PDB file of C-alpha atoms in Angstrom:
ATOM      1  CA  MET A 201       0.000   0.000   0.000  1.00 36.00           C
ATOM      2  CA  ASP A 202       1.218   3.532  -0.744  1.00 40.00           C
ATOM      3  CA  SER A 203       3.063   4.828   2.320  1.00 36.00           C
ATOM      4  CA  MET A 204       1.903   8.358   1.530  1.00 38.00           C
ATOM      5  CA  THR A 205      -1.785   7.546   1.915  1.00 41.00           C
ATOM      6  CA  ASN A 206      -3.783   8.548   4.989  1.00 41.00           C
ATOM      7  CA  ASN A 207      -6.243   5.948   6.266  1.00 39.00           C
ATOM      8  CA  ASN A 208      -6.447   7.307   9.827  1.00 40.00           C
ATOM      9  CA  TRP A 209      -7.612  10.775   8.875  1.00 34.00           C
ATOM     10  CA  LYS A 210     -10.807  11.810  10.663  1.00 39.00           C
ATOM     11  CA  PRO A 211     -13.406  13.957   8.884  1.00 38.00           C
ATOM     12  CA  SER A 212     -14.518  17.342  10.134  1.00 37.00           C
ATOM     13  CA  GLU A 213     -18.287  17.356   9.773  1.00 40.00           C
ATOM     14  CA  ILE A 214     -19.904  20.415   8.269  1.00 40.00           C
ATOM     15  CA  GLU A 215     -23.535  21.218   8.979  1.00 43.00           C
ATOM     16  CA  PRO A 216     -25.501  17.930   8.860  1.00 39.00           C
ATOM     17  CA  HIS A 217     -27.311  18.363   5.539  1.00 42.00           C
ATOM     18  CA  ALA A 218     -26.586  14.746   4.685  1.00 48.00           C
ATOM     19  CA  PRO A 219     -27.707  12.014   4.540  1.00 79.00           C
ATOM     20  CA  LEU A 220     -29.982  13.142   1.748  1.00 93.00           C
ATOM     21  CA  SER A 221     -30.064   9.935  -0.262  1.00 93.00           C
ATOM     22  CA  SER A 222     -33.710   9.347   0.642  1.00 93.00           C
ATOM     23  CA  LEU A 223     -34.553  12.241  -1.681  1.00 94.00           C
ATOM     24  CA  LEU A 224     -33.496  10.116  -4.650  1.00 95.00           C
ATOM     25  CA  PRO A 225     -36.108   7.591  -5.933  1.00 94.00           C
ATOM     26  CA  PRO A 226     -34.114   4.462  -6.911  1.00 94.00           C
ATOM     27  CA  PRO A 227     -36.101   3.641 -10.103  1.00 95.00           C
ATOM     28  CA  GLN A 228     -35.561   7.119 -11.556  1.00 95.00           C
ATOM     29  CA  ILE A 229     -31.893   7.239 -10.558  1.00 96.00           C
ATOM     30  CA  HIS A 230     -31.390   3.755 -12.015  1.00 97.00           C
ATOM     31  CA  SER A 231     -32.864   4.990 -15.292  1.00 97.00           C
ATOM     32  CA  ILE A 232     -30.662   8.106 -15.367  1.00 97.00           C
ATOM     33  CA  VAL A 233     -27.494   6.151 -14.592  1.00 97.00           C
ATOM     34  CA  SER A 234     -28.385   3.545 -17.244  1.00 97.00           C
ATOM     35  CA  ARG A 235     -28.512   6.337 -19.826  1.00 97.00           C
ATOM     36  CA  TRP A 236     -25.085   7.579 -18.736  1.00 97.00           C
ATOM     37  CA  LEU A 237     -23.585   4.113 -19.187  1.00 96.00           C
ATOM     38  CA  GLU A 238     -25.292   3.649 -22.541  1.00 96.00           C
ATOM     39  CA  ASP A 239     -23.876   7.002 -23.630  1.00 95.00           C
ATOM     40  CA  ASP A 240     -20.399   5.767 -22.671  1.00 94.00           C
ATOM     41  CA  ILE A 241     -20.733   2.514 -24.687  1.00 92.00           C
ATOM     42  CA  PRO A 242     -23.027   3.490 -27.592  1.00 91.00           C
ATOM     43  CA  SER A 243     -21.852   0.717 -29.916  1.00 89.00           C
ATOM     44  CA  HIS A 244     -22.364  -1.874 -27.130  1.00 87.00           C
ATOM     45  CA  PHE A 245     -18.986  -3.603 -27.595  1.00 93.00           C
ATOM     46  CA  ASP A 246     -16.564  -3.284 -24.661  1.00 91.00           C
ATOM     47  CA  VAL A 247     -13.254  -4.564 -25.992  1.00 93.00           C
ATOM     48  CA  GLY A 248     -11.386  -3.559 -22.831  1.00 93.00           C
ATOM     49  CA  GLY A 249     -13.890  -5.588 -20.828  1.00 93.00           C
ATOM     50  CA  HIS A 250     -13.216  -8.583 -23.075  1.00 92.00           C
ATOM     51  CA  VAL A 251      -9.487  -8.207 -22.430  1.00 95.00           C
ATOM     52  CA  VAL A 252      -9.776  -8.301 -18.621  1.00 94.00           C
ATOM     53  CA  GLY A 253     -12.553 -10.910 -18.407  1.00 94.00           C
ATOM     54  CA  GLN A 254     -14.996 -11.767 -15.639  1.00 95.00           C
ATOM     55  CA  THR A 255     -12.672 -12.616 -12.745  1.00 97.00           C
ATOM     56  CA  VAL A 256     -13.925 -11.153  -9.480  1.00 98.00           C
ATOM     57  CA  GLN A 257     -11.531  -8.494  -8.242  1.00 98.00           C
ATOM     58  CA  THR A 258     -11.496  -5.543  -5.863  1.00 98.00           C
ATOM     59  CA  ALA A 259     -10.877  -1.878  -6.617  1.00 98.00           C
ATOM     60  CA  GLN A 260     -10.153   0.904  -4.152  1.00 98.00           C
ATOM     61  CA  LEU A 261     -11.680   4.360  -4.358  1.00 98.00           C
ATOM     62  CA  TRP A 262      -9.222   7.096  -3.392  1.00 98.00           C
ATOM     63  CA  MET A 263      -9.836  10.799  -2.805  1.00 98.00           C
ATOM     64  CA  LYS A 264      -6.867  12.849  -4.052  1.00 98.00           C
ATOM     65  CA  SER A 265      -7.879  16.485  -3.501  1.00 98.00           C
ATOM     66  CA  SER A 266      -9.662  18.333  -0.740  1.00 98.00           C
ATOM     67  CA  GLY A 267     -13.381  18.997  -0.792  1.00 98.00           C
ATOM     68  CA  VAL A 268     -16.826  18.132   0.484  1.00 98.00           C
ATOM     69  CA  LEU A 269     -17.675  14.512  -0.315  1.00 98.00           C
ATOM     70  CA  ALA A 270     -20.962  14.248  -2.218  1.00 98.00           C
ATOM     71  CA  GLY A 271     -22.629  11.941  -4.715  1.00 97.00           C
ATOM     72  CA  LEU A 272     -22.276   8.586  -2.975  1.00 97.00           C
ATOM     73  CA  PRO A 273     -25.740   7.341  -4.047  1.00 97.00           C
ATOM     74  CA  PHE A 274     -24.909   7.959  -7.708  1.00 98.00           C
ATOM     75  CA  PHE A 275     -21.536   6.217  -7.384  1.00 98.00           C
ATOM     76  CA  GLU A 276     -23.249   3.179  -5.873  1.00 97.00           C
ATOM     77  CA  MET A 277     -25.959   3.156  -8.528  1.00 97.00           C
ATOM     78  CA  VAL A 278     -23.407   3.046 -11.360  1.00 98.00           C
ATOM     79  CA  PHE A 279     -22.090  -0.273 -10.080  1.00 98.00           C
ATOM     80  CA  ASP A 280     -25.578  -1.509  -9.298  1.00 97.00           C
ATOM     81  CA  VAL A 281     -26.489  -0.960 -12.950  1.00 97.00           C
ATOM     82  CA  CYS A 282     -23.250  -2.601 -14.094  1.00 97.00           C
ATOM     83  CA  GLY A 283     -24.350  -5.660 -12.112  1.00 96.00           C
ATOM     84  CA  GLU A 284     -22.784  -8.084  -9.629  1.00 97.00           C
ATOM     85  CA  CYS A 285     -20.745  -5.341  -7.941  1.00 98.00           C
ATOM     86  CA  THR A 286     -20.702  -4.367  -4.270  1.00 98.00           C
ATOM     87  CA  VAL A 287     -19.558  -1.031  -2.810  1.00 98.00           C
ATOM     88  CA  ASN A 288     -18.293  -1.000   0.785  1.00 97.00           C
ATOM     89  CA  TRP A 289     -17.634   2.449   2.248  1.00 97.00           C
ATOM     90  CA  GLU A 290     -14.962   3.247   4.819  1.00 97.00           C
ATOM     91  CA  ASP A 291     -16.041   5.006   8.033  1.00 96.00           C
ATOM     92  CA  VAL A 292     -14.380   8.198   6.824  1.00 96.00           C
ATOM     93  CA  ALA A 293     -16.668   8.368   3.765  1.00 97.00           C
ATOM     94  CA  LYS A 294     -19.511  10.414   5.230  1.00 95.00           C
ATOM     95  CA  GLU A 295     -21.458  12.414   2.688  1.00 96.00           C
ATOM     96  CA  GLY A 296     -21.204  16.097   3.584  1.00 95.00           C
ATOM     97  CA  SER A 297     -17.792  15.781   5.242  1.00 96.00           C
ATOM     98  CA  MET A 298     -14.998  18.169   4.324  1.00 97.00           C
ATOM     99  CA  LEU A 299     -11.975  15.946   3.708  1.00 98.00           C
ATOM    100  CA  ASP A 300      -8.392  17.178   3.453  1.00 97.00           C
ATOM    101  CA  ALA A 301      -6.779  15.066   0.745  1.00 98.00           C
ATOM    102  CA  SER A 302      -4.040  15.467  -1.865  1.00 97.00           C
ATOM    103  CA  SER A 303      -2.071  13.319  -4.300  1.00 94.00           C
ATOM    104  CA  SER A 304       0.472  12.702  -1.547  1.00 96.00           C
ATOM    105  CA  ASN A 305      -2.136  12.346   1.186  1.00 97.00           C
ATOM    106  CA  LYS A 306      -4.810  10.164  -0.399  1.00 98.00           C
ATOM    107  CA  ILE A 307      -7.832   8.986   1.558  1.00 98.00           C
ATOM    108  CA  LEU A 308      -9.284   5.520   1.038  1.00 98.00           C
ATOM    109  CA  LEU A 309     -13.058   5.927   0.758  1.00 98.00           C
ATOM    110  CA  ALA A 310     -14.385   2.574  -0.438  1.00 98.00           C
ATOM    111  CA  THR A 311     -13.718  -0.798  -1.987  1.00 98.00           C
ATOM    112  CA  VAL A 312     -15.727  -2.036  -4.944  1.00 98.00           C
ATOM    113  CA  THR A 313     -15.844  -5.779  -5.599  1.00 98.00           C
ATOM    114  CA  GLY A 314     -17.142  -7.526  -8.703  1.00 98.00           C
ATOM    115  CA  PRO A 315     -16.229  -8.949 -12.122  1.00 98.00           C
ATOM    116  CA  VAL A 316     -13.288  -6.861 -13.262  1.00 98.00           C
ATOM    117  CA  SER A 317     -14.868  -6.051 -16.635  1.00 98.00           C
ATOM    118  CA  ARG A 318     -17.844  -4.531 -14.830  1.00 97.00           C
ATOM    119  CA  LEU A 319     -15.674  -2.597 -12.421  1.00 98.00           C
ATOM    120  CA  LEU A 320     -13.841  -0.976 -15.331  1.00 98.00           C
ATOM    121  CA  ARG A 321     -17.051  -0.455 -17.291  1.00 97.00           C
ATOM    122  CA  GLY A 322     -18.434   1.689 -14.496  1.00 98.00           C
ATOM    123  CA  GLU A 323     -15.185   3.304 -13.397  1.00 98.00           C
ATOM    124  CA  ARG A 324     -15.160   6.542 -15.386  1.00 98.00           C
ATOM    125  CA  THR A 325     -18.890   7.251 -15.127  1.00 98.00           C
ATOM    126  CA  ALA A 326     -18.789   6.691 -11.364  1.00 98.00           C
ATOM    127  CA  LEU A 327     -15.731   8.901 -10.907  1.00 98.00           C
ATOM    128  CA  ASN A 328     -17.093  11.670 -13.148  1.00 98.00           C
ATOM    129  CA  THR A 329     -20.289  11.769 -11.115  1.00 98.00           C
ATOM    130  CA  LEU A 330     -18.567  11.754  -7.730  1.00 98.00           C
ATOM    131  CA  SER A 331     -16.027  14.357  -8.837  1.00 98.00           C
ATOM    132  CA  ARG A 332     -18.610  16.811 -10.127  1.00 98.00           C
ATOM    133  CA  CYS A 333     -21.131  16.363  -7.329  1.00 98.00           C
ATOM    134  CA  SER A 334     -18.368  16.903  -4.772  1.00 98.00           C
ATOM    135  CA  GLY A 335     -17.216  19.973  -6.700  1.00 98.00           C
ATOM    136  CA  VAL A 336     -20.675  21.554  -6.492  1.00 98.00           C
ATOM    137  CA  ALA A 337     -20.950  20.674  -2.806  1.00 98.00           C
ATOM    138  CA  THR A 338     -17.519  22.138  -2.066  1.00 98.00           C
ATOM    139  CA  LEU A 339     -18.224  25.501  -3.700  1.00 98.00           C
ATOM    140  CA  SER A 340     -21.694  25.568  -2.103  1.00 98.00           C
ATOM    141  CA  HIS A 341     -20.175  24.943   1.318  1.00 97.00           C
ATOM    142  CA  LYS A 342     -17.664  27.744   0.826  1.00 97.00           C
ATOM    143  CA  CYS A 343     -20.435  30.169  -0.123  1.00 97.00           C
ATOM    144  CA  LYS A 344     -22.513  29.085   2.856  1.00 96.00           C
ATOM    145  CA  GLN A 345     -19.545  29.733   5.130  1.00 97.00           C
ATOM    146  CA  VAL A 346     -19.202  33.268   3.761  1.00 97.00           C
ATOM    147  CA  ALA A 347     -22.851  33.896   4.646  1.00 97.00           C
ATOM    148  CA  VAL A 348     -22.332  32.505   8.156  1.00 96.00           C
ATOM    149  CA  ALA A 349     -19.247  34.683   8.644  1.00 97.00           C
ATOM    150  CA  HIS A 350     -21.342  37.754   7.766  1.00 97.00           C
ATOM    151  CA  ASN A 351     -24.193  36.668  10.085  1.00 97.00           C
ATOM    152  CA  TRP A 352     -26.573  36.691   7.133  1.00 97.00           C
ATOM    153  CA  ASN A 353     -29.525  34.352   7.598  1.00 94.00           C
ATOM    154  CA  GLY A 354     -30.871  34.213   4.047  1.00 97.00           C
ATOM    155  CA  MET A 355     -30.458  31.415   1.522  1.00 97.00           C
ATOM    156  CA  ILE A 356     -27.683  30.921  -1.003  1.00 98.00           C
ATOM    157  CA  ALA A 357     -29.215  29.202  -4.023  1.00 98.00           C
ATOM    158  CA  GLY A 358     -28.199  27.723  -7.325  1.00 97.00           C
ATOM    159  CA  THR A 359     -30.056  28.411 -10.563  1.00 96.00           C
ATOM    160  CA  ARG A 360     -31.416  26.404 -13.497  1.00 93.00           C
ATOM    161  CA  LYS A 361     -28.029  26.788 -15.201  1.00 95.00           C
ATOM    162  CA  THR A 362     -27.241  23.106 -14.904  1.00 96.00           C
ATOM    163  CA  THR A 363     -25.712  20.520 -17.219  1.00 95.00           C
ATOM    164  CA  PRO A 364     -28.349  18.815 -19.435  1.00 93.00           C
ATOM    165  CA  GLY A 365     -28.821  15.233 -18.285  1.00 93.00           C
ATOM    166  CA  PHE A 366     -26.873  15.921 -15.103  1.00 95.00           C
ATOM    167  CA  ARG A 367     -29.216  18.314 -13.299  1.00 96.00           C
ATOM    168  CA  ILE A 368     -30.163  15.976 -10.466  1.00 97.00           C
ATOM    169  CA  VAL A 369     -26.527  15.435  -9.489  1.00 98.00           C
ATOM    170  CA  GLU A 370     -25.712  19.147  -9.436  1.00 98.00           C
ATOM    171  CA  LYS A 371     -28.890  19.999  -7.516  1.00 98.00           C
ATOM    172  CA  TYR A 372     -28.080  17.234  -5.027  1.00 97.00           C
ATOM    173  CA  GLY A 373     -24.569  18.659  -4.604  1.00 97.00           C
ATOM    174  CA  LEU A 374     -26.051  22.072  -3.768  1.00 98.00           C
ATOM    175  CA  LEU A 375     -28.052  20.538  -0.922  1.00 97.00           C
ATOM    176  CA  VAL A 376     -25.135  18.533   0.464  1.00 97.00           C
ATOM    177  CA  GLY A 377     -23.038  21.704   0.480  1.00 96.00           C
ATOM    178  CA  GLY A 378     -25.677  23.610   2.411  1.00 96.00           C
ATOM    179  CA  CYS A 379     -27.276  25.721  -0.331  1.00 97.00           C
ATOM    180  CA  ALA A 380     -30.788  25.769  -1.782  1.00 97.00           C
ATOM    181  CA  THR A 381     -31.555  24.179  -5.139  1.00 97.00           C
ATOM    182  CA  HIS A 382     -33.824  26.994  -6.390  1.00 97.00           C
ATOM    183  CA  ARG A 383     -36.456  25.493  -8.707  1.00 94.00           C
ATOM    184  CA  LEU A 384     -35.524  21.994  -9.759  1.00 93.00           C
ATOM    185  CA  ASP A 385     -36.764  22.346 -13.330  1.00 92.00           C
ATOM    186  CA  LEU A 386     -38.910  24.392 -15.695  1.00 91.00           C
ATOM    187  CA  SER A 387     -42.137  22.896 -14.306  1.00 90.00           C
ATOM    188  CA  GLN A 388     -41.386  23.667 -10.674  1.00 90.00           C
ATOM    189  CA  MET A 389     -42.364  27.200  -9.686  1.00 94.00           C
ATOM    190  CA  VAL A 390     -43.155  29.892 -12.252  1.00 96.00           C
ATOM    191  CA  MET A 391     -40.344  32.253 -13.178  1.00 97.00           C
ATOM    192  CA  LEU A 392     -41.268  35.089 -15.507  1.00 98.00           C
ATOM    193  CA  LYS A 393     -38.168  36.576 -17.102  1.00 96.00           C
ATOM    194  CA  ASP A 394     -37.684  39.465 -19.528  1.00 95.00           C
ATOM    195  CA  ASN A 395     -38.640  37.390 -22.568  1.00 97.00           C
ATOM    196  CA  HIS A 396     -41.919  36.317 -20.953  1.00 97.00           C
ATOM    197  CA  ILE A 397     -42.742  39.896 -19.996  1.00 97.00           C
ATOM    198  CA  TRP A 398     -41.952  41.302 -23.436  1.00 97.00           C
ATOM    199  CA  SER A 399     -44.058  38.618 -25.070  1.00 97.00           C
ATOM    200  CA  ALA A 400     -46.983  39.122 -22.668  1.00 97.00           C
ATOM    201  CA  GLY A 401     -46.886  42.909 -22.990  1.00 97.00           C
ATOM    202  CA  SER A 402     -46.300  43.733 -19.329  1.00 98.00           C
ATOM    203  CA  ILE A 403     -45.392  42.292 -15.942  1.00 98.00           C
ATOM    204  CA  THR A 404     -49.004  42.517 -14.826  1.00 98.00           C
ATOM    205  CA  ASN A 405     -50.281  40.641 -17.871  1.00 98.00           C
ATOM    206  CA  ALA A 406     -47.668  37.908 -17.410  1.00 98.00           C
ATOM    207  CA  VAL A 407     -48.356  37.418 -13.690  1.00 98.00           C
ATOM    208  CA  LYS A 408     -52.136  37.443 -14.072  1.00 97.00           C
ATOM    209  CA  LYS A 409     -52.039  34.917 -16.911  1.00 97.00           C
ATOM    210  CA  ALA A 410     -49.694  32.619 -15.002  1.00 97.00           C
ATOM    211  CA  ALA A 411     -51.940  32.790 -11.939  1.00 96.00           C
ATOM    212  CA  THR A 412     -54.916  31.474 -13.907  1.00 95.00           C
ATOM    213  CA  VAL A 413     -53.240  28.106 -14.463  1.00 95.00           C
ATOM    214  CA  CYS A 414     -50.680  27.549 -11.698  1.00 92.00           C
ATOM    215  CA  GLY A 415     -53.298  27.510  -8.952  1.00 88.00           C
ATOM    216  CA  PHE A 416     -52.402  27.691  -5.277  1.00 91.00           C
ATOM    217  CA  THR A 417     -49.544  25.167  -5.297  1.00 91.00           C
ATOM    218  CA  GLN A 418     -46.933  27.128  -7.251  1.00 94.00           C
ATOM    219  CA  LYS A 419     -45.208  30.369  -6.412  1.00 96.00           C
ATOM    220  CA  ILE A 420     -44.725  33.005  -9.116  1.00 98.00           C
ATOM    221  CA  GLU A 421     -41.381  34.811  -9.403  1.00 98.00           C
ATOM    222  CA  VAL A 422     -40.690  37.821 -11.614  1.00 98.00           C
ATOM    223  CA  GLU A 423     -37.280  38.989 -12.822  1.00 98.00           C
ATOM    224  CA  CYS A 424     -37.111  42.778 -12.403  1.00 98.00           C
ATOM    225  CA  GLN A 425     -34.633  45.395 -13.577  1.00 97.00           C
ATOM    226  CA  SER A 426     -35.863  48.295 -11.438  1.00 98.00           C
ATOM    227  CA  LEU A 427     -37.791  49.137  -8.277  1.00 98.00           C
ATOM    228  CA  GLU A 428     -40.736  50.198 -10.446  1.00 98.00           C
ATOM    229  CA  GLU A 429     -40.872  46.770 -12.063  1.00 98.00           C
ATOM    230  CA  ALA A 430     -40.558  45.106  -8.661  1.00 98.00           C
ATOM    231  CA  ILE A 431     -43.498  47.095  -7.296  1.00 98.00           C
ATOM    232  CA  GLU A 432     -45.579  46.228 -10.365  1.00 98.00           C
ATOM    233  CA  ALA A 433     -44.757  42.535  -9.893  1.00 98.00           C
ATOM    234  CA  ALA A 434     -45.719  42.608  -6.206  1.00 98.00           C
ATOM    235  CA  GLU A 435     -48.947  44.490  -6.974  1.00 98.00           C
ATOM    236  CA  ALA A 436     -49.827  41.905  -9.630  1.00 98.00           C
ATOM    237  CA  GLY A 437     -49.453  39.055  -7.137  1.00 97.00           C
ATOM    238  CA  ALA A 438     -45.883  37.787  -7.503  1.00 98.00           C
ATOM    239  CA  HIS A 439     -44.657  35.841  -4.488  1.00 98.00           C
ATOM    240  CA  ILE A 440     -40.967  36.329  -5.258  1.00 98.00           C
ATOM    241  CA  VAL A 441     -39.248  39.300  -6.852  1.00 98.00           C
ATOM    242  CA  MET A 442     -35.788  38.903  -8.333  1.00 98.00           C
ATOM    243  CA  LEU A 443     -33.742  42.109  -8.377  1.00 98.00           C
ATOM    244  CA  ASP A 444     -31.494  41.265 -11.305  1.00 97.00           C
ATOM    245  CA  ASN A 445     -28.080  42.801 -11.993  1.00 96.00           C
ATOM    246  CA  PHE A 446     -28.403  45.488  -9.321  1.00 97.00           C
ATOM    247  CA  GLU A 447     -25.346  47.203  -7.875  1.00 97.00           C
ATOM    248  CA  PRO A 448     -25.020  46.304  -4.176  1.00 98.00           C
ATOM    249  CA  GLN A 449     -26.043  49.675  -2.721  1.00 98.00           C
ATOM    250  CA  LYS A 450     -28.935  50.073  -5.155  1.00 98.00           C
ATOM    251  CA  LEU A 451     -30.050  46.553  -4.292  1.00 98.00           C
ATOM    252  CA  LYS A 452     -30.139  47.297  -0.569  1.00 98.00           C
ATOM    253  CA  THR A 453     -31.999  50.586  -1.006  1.00 98.00           C
ATOM    254  CA  ASP A 454     -34.630  49.136  -3.341  1.00 98.00           C
ATOM    255  CA  ALA A 455     -35.019  45.910  -1.347  1.00 98.00           C
ATOM    256  CA  ALA A 456     -35.745  47.978   1.772  1.00 98.00           C
ATOM    257  CA  GLU A 457     -38.363  50.018  -0.086  1.00 98.00           C
ATOM    258  CA  LEU A 458     -39.981  46.905  -1.527  1.00 98.00           C
ATOM    259  CA  LYS A 459     -40.100  45.123   1.831  1.00 98.00           C
ATOM    260  CA  LYS A 460     -41.599  48.212   3.443  1.00 98.00           C
ATOM    261  CA  LYS A 461     -44.512  48.126   1.012  1.00 97.00           C
ATOM    262  CA  TYR A 462     -44.788  44.347   0.586  1.00 98.00           C
ATOM    263  CA  PRO A 463     -43.227  42.584   3.606  1.00 97.00           C
ATOM    264  CA  HIS A 464     -44.615  39.203   2.500  1.00 97.00           C
ATOM    265  CA  VAL A 465     -42.721  39.234  -0.822  1.00 98.00           C
ATOM    266  CA  ILE A 466     -39.507  37.198  -1.000  1.00 98.00           C
ATOM    267  CA  VAL A 467     -36.622  39.256  -2.406  1.00 98.00           C
ATOM    268  CA  GLU A 468     -33.969  37.477  -4.451  1.00 98.00           C
ATOM    269  CA  ALA A 469     -30.716  39.046  -5.641  1.00 98.00           C
ATOM    270  CA  SER A 470     -29.106  37.614  -8.744  1.00 97.00           C
ATOM    271  CA  GLY A 471     -26.926  38.459 -11.716  1.00 95.00           C
ATOM    272  CA  GLY A 472     -23.139  38.108 -11.784  1.00 91.00           C
ATOM    273  CA  ILE A 473     -22.790  37.482  -8.041  1.00 95.00           C
ATOM    274  CA  THR A 474     -19.820  35.307  -7.103  1.00 94.00           C
ATOM    275  CA  ILE A 475     -18.275  33.987  -3.908  1.00 95.00           C
ATOM    276  CA  GLU A 476     -15.820  36.885  -4.083  1.00 95.00           C
ATOM    277  CA  SER A 477     -18.484  39.596  -4.403  1.00 96.00           C
ATOM    278  CA  MET A 478     -21.427  38.115  -2.516  1.00 96.00           C
ATOM    279  CA  GLY A 479     -20.469  39.755   0.774  1.00 96.00           C
ATOM    280  CA  ASP A 480     -21.413  43.107  -0.741  1.00 97.00           C
ATOM    281  CA  TYR A 481     -25.001  41.916  -1.319  1.00 98.00           C
ATOM    282  CA  PHE A 482     -25.882  40.649   2.145  1.00 98.00           C
ATOM    283  CA  ASP A 483     -28.723  42.621   3.675  1.00 98.00           C
ATOM    284  CA  LYS A 484     -31.595  41.973   6.076  1.00 97.00           C
ATOM    285  CA  ASN A 485     -34.080  42.759   3.281  1.00 98.00           C
ATOM    286  CA  VAL A 486     -32.557  40.258   0.857  1.00 98.00           C
ATOM    287  CA  ASP A 487     -33.885  36.738   1.412  1.00 98.00           C
ATOM    288  CA  VAL A 488     -32.099  34.807  -1.341  1.00 98.00           C
ATOM    289  CA  ILE A 489     -28.872  35.246  -3.289  1.00 98.00           C
ATOM    290  CA  SER A 490     -28.648  32.989  -6.334  1.00 98.00           C
ATOM    291  CA  GLN A 491     -25.500  32.157  -8.272  1.00 97.00           C
ATOM    292  CA  GLY A 492     -25.281  30.381 -11.596  1.00 95.00           C
ATOM    293  CA  LYS A 493     -21.607  29.713 -10.967  1.00 95.00           C
ATOM    294  CA  LEU A 494     -22.463  27.142  -8.295  1.00 97.00           C
ATOM    295  CA  THR A 495     -23.378  24.715 -11.081  1.00 97.00           C
ATOM    296  CA  GLN A 496     -21.429  26.294 -13.950  1.00 94.00           C
ATOM    297  CA  GLY A 497     -18.071  27.314 -12.535  1.00 90.00           C
ATOM    298  CA  TYR A 498     -17.127  24.762  -9.887  1.00 95.00           C
ATOM    299  CA  ASP A 499     -13.791  22.935  -9.653  1.00 97.00           C
ATOM    300  CA  CYS A 500     -14.021  19.156  -9.675  1.00 98.00           C
ATOM    301  CA  VAL A 501     -12.652  17.084  -6.808  1.00 98.00           C
ATOM    302  CA  ASP A 502     -10.078  14.451  -7.790  1.00 98.00           C
ATOM    303  CA  PHE A 503     -10.777  10.747  -7.224  1.00 98.00           C
ATOM    304  CA  SER A 504      -9.328   7.517  -8.618  1.00 98.00           C
ATOM    305  CA  LEU A 505     -10.430   3.891  -8.655  1.00 98.00           C
ATOM    306  CA  LYS A 506      -7.599   1.369  -8.731  1.00 98.00           C
ATOM    307  CA  ILE A 507      -7.682  -2.421  -9.012  1.00 98.00           C
ATOM    308  CA  VAL A 508      -5.875  -4.024  -6.061  1.00 97.00           C
ATOM    309  CA  HIS A 509      -2.875  -5.972  -7.315  1.00 93.00           C
TER     310      HIS A 509
END
């Protein structure tokens, strides 16, 4: 075994957002993972699998860079779909834990046992999923910590700027890292953006028309470029008002005015906000700060899966 690895390292738990695996319905996740594997072997011949054969072997999952561990249910499902494989997690592998790893200080997370061809068939898909989910969770955790340091009690949220076919993993990573998912998809919640408003003729027209079909179970959010638009949206019945691309001081002034008139309306700040700049946007009248970069600009966490030999 590599003398530079660290098997005695103890995790420092972040806020206990995990375990969240019960959110994931196995039949749907099985279907999603099956599509990933089919995408990886579209011609259905696995020559590498033929080379290594069906001998039962064991592989070790190593973490090689620091981050919040997330995506364990997806990793397990990859090998479940591959068939005849078993994943056994080490005690250190707690979803939501911040682990301090590096290439010279690797952490053993799990062993995977099964026919070697199946282990290698699932290897890259499993690692890609774990790496990206952990990357989202790590950046989300860092943003959450900035909010805590500023004593701001609102929500940091992602957006719908997710990778097609991979949305559920990135949304799951947001939750593990301590952030909100925002709406999960186009059908969840009504968000009326500039294109909707231009097409409908006005904010009022758009909100009123949406309200006729979304009933009492869905909130309506309106993207606004000014205080005047925000007031119109609130008057029309919007539950959430997004103040989009506001400068920090203008945001705080207008959010205070909006809350004074409509204290029940949720105020969201969005548009170009990053972990570096978000501290400027914290305010008692801002309820949500959303960032597309949480699912578009994250760094992946490094993992490897190696056959024991």
